[in-house]
Structures are given as structure tokens and as C-alpha cells.
Amino acid sequence: MTPEVPPAAGAALALAPHVTLTFLPFGGAVLANGRTLAVLDFRQREAALLERLLQQGMPPTEAGPWPARVAGRLIAAGWLVTDRSE
């Protein structure tokens, strides 16, 4: 199996179909898939990154490896998709 090529820096990202995002009052967040009933929770730091990914898209290489790795894993797991509406 060949690994998928991650989207280019700046590529718009969106929640996958049937995925909802809820920001929690203490600073974390939760993703929930209405189809599979899977839930993924985020601490404050990761929730801030998720919000940035949805607003700004794939991070540039200058952001370091962590943001791109997180984005790639969320895409591979089906939580995020590239937003083709733009």
C-alpha cells in the first residue's frame, strides 16, 4: 500500500461529512462522527491547532513537523478532508 501524498501547504481543509466539531468551555474540543459514532477529543493545544487548520488550511513547512503530521493523521483517519469547494 502506498501512503497518500499530503495536501500542499495552504490547501483548504474541512470537516469530513457526518463529522461535527464542538469546542468545549475549558478550551478543548471534540470531533464526533455521526455515521460511525466515533469520538475524538482534543486538549487545548490540539484544539487550537484544529481551529487553525480549518481556518488556514494545511500549514506551511515553516510551522514545523507537528502541525503537518497532525493534519495528515486527521485526513488519513477520515476526520478532515480537503475542501474542494474553493
Coordinates of C-alpha atoms in Angstrom, one line a residue:
M1 CA 0.0 0.0 0.0
T2 CA 1.4 3.4 -0.9
P3 CA 1.0 6.3 1.5
E4 CA -1.2 9.2 0.4
V5 CA 0.6 12.4 -0.6
P6 CA -0.5 15.1 1.9
P7 CA -2.1 18.2 0.5
A8 CA 0.1 21.1 -0.3
A9 CA 0.7 23.9 2.2
G10 CA -2.3 26.2 2.2
A11 CA -4.7 23.6 0.8
A12 CA -8.1 24.3 2.4
L13 CA -9.4 21.7 4.9
A14 CA -12.9 20.9 6.1
L15 CA -14.6 18.5 8.4
A16 CA -15.5 15.2 6.7
P17 CA -19.2 14.5 6.0
H18 CA -21.0 13.5 9.2
V19 CA -18.3 14.9 11.4
T20 CA -19.2 17.7 13.9
L21 CA -16.8 19.8 15.9
T22 CA -17.7 21.1 19.4
F23 CA -15.4 23.5 21.2
L24 CA -15.5 22.9 24.9
P25 CA -15.7 25.7 27.5
F26 CA -12.4 24.7 29.1
G27 CA -10.5 25.1 25.8
G28 CA -10.6 21.6 24.4
A29 CA -12.7 20.3 21.5
V30 CA -14.4 17.1 20.4
L31 CA -14.9 15.7 17.0
A32 CA -17.8 13.3 16.6
N33 CA -18.7 11.2 13.6
G34 CA -22.5 10.8 13.3
R35 CA -22.2 7.8 11.0
T36 CA -19.7 5.7 13.0
L37 CA -20.3 7.2 16.4
A38 CA -16.6 7.6 16.8
V39 CA -15.4 10.4 19.1
L40 CA -12.0 12.1 19.2
D41 CA -11.2 14.6 22.0
F42 CA -8.5 17.3 21.9
R43 CA -6.8 19.2 24.7
Q44 CA -6.4 22.9 24.4
R45 CA -3.2 23.0 22.4
E46 CA -4.6 20.4 19.8
A47 CA -8.0 22.2 19.7
A48 CA -6.2 25.4 18.8
L49 CA -4.3 23.7 16.0
L50 CA -7.5 22.1 14.7
E51 CA -9.2 25.5 14.6
R52 CA -6.2 26.9 12.7
L53 CA -6.2 24.0 10.3
L54 CA -9.9 24.7 9.5
Q55 CA -9.3 28.4 9.1
Q56 CA -6.0 28.5 7.3
G57 CA -5.6 25.0 5.7
M58 CA -2.5 22.9 5.6
P59 CA 0.3 24.5 7.5
P60 CA 3.5 25.7 5.7
T61 CA 6.7 23.8 6.3
E62 CA 7.9 26.7 8.4
A63 CA 5.3 25.7 11.0
G64 CA 7.4 22.7 11.8
P65 CA 6.6 19.0 11.5
W66 CA 3.9 18.7 14.3
P67 CA 1.1 20.6 12.6
A68 CA 1.5 18.8 9.3
R69 CA 1.7 15.4 11.0
V70 CA -1.5 16.1 13.0
A71 CA -3.3 17.3 9.8
G72 CA -2.1 14.3 7.9
R73 CA -3.3 11.9 10.5
L74 CA -6.7 13.6 10.8
I75 CA -7.1 13.3 7.0
A76 CA -5.9 9.7 6.9
A77 CA -8.3 8.8 9.6
G78 CA -11.2 10.4 7.8
W79 CA -11.9 13.3 10.2
L80 CA -10.8 16.0 7.8
V81 CA -11.0 16.3 4.0
T82 CA -9.5 18.7 1.5
D83 CA -12.1 21.3 0.8
R84 CA -12.8 21.3 -2.9
S85 CA -15.5 24.0 -2.8
E86 CA -13.0 26.8 -3.2

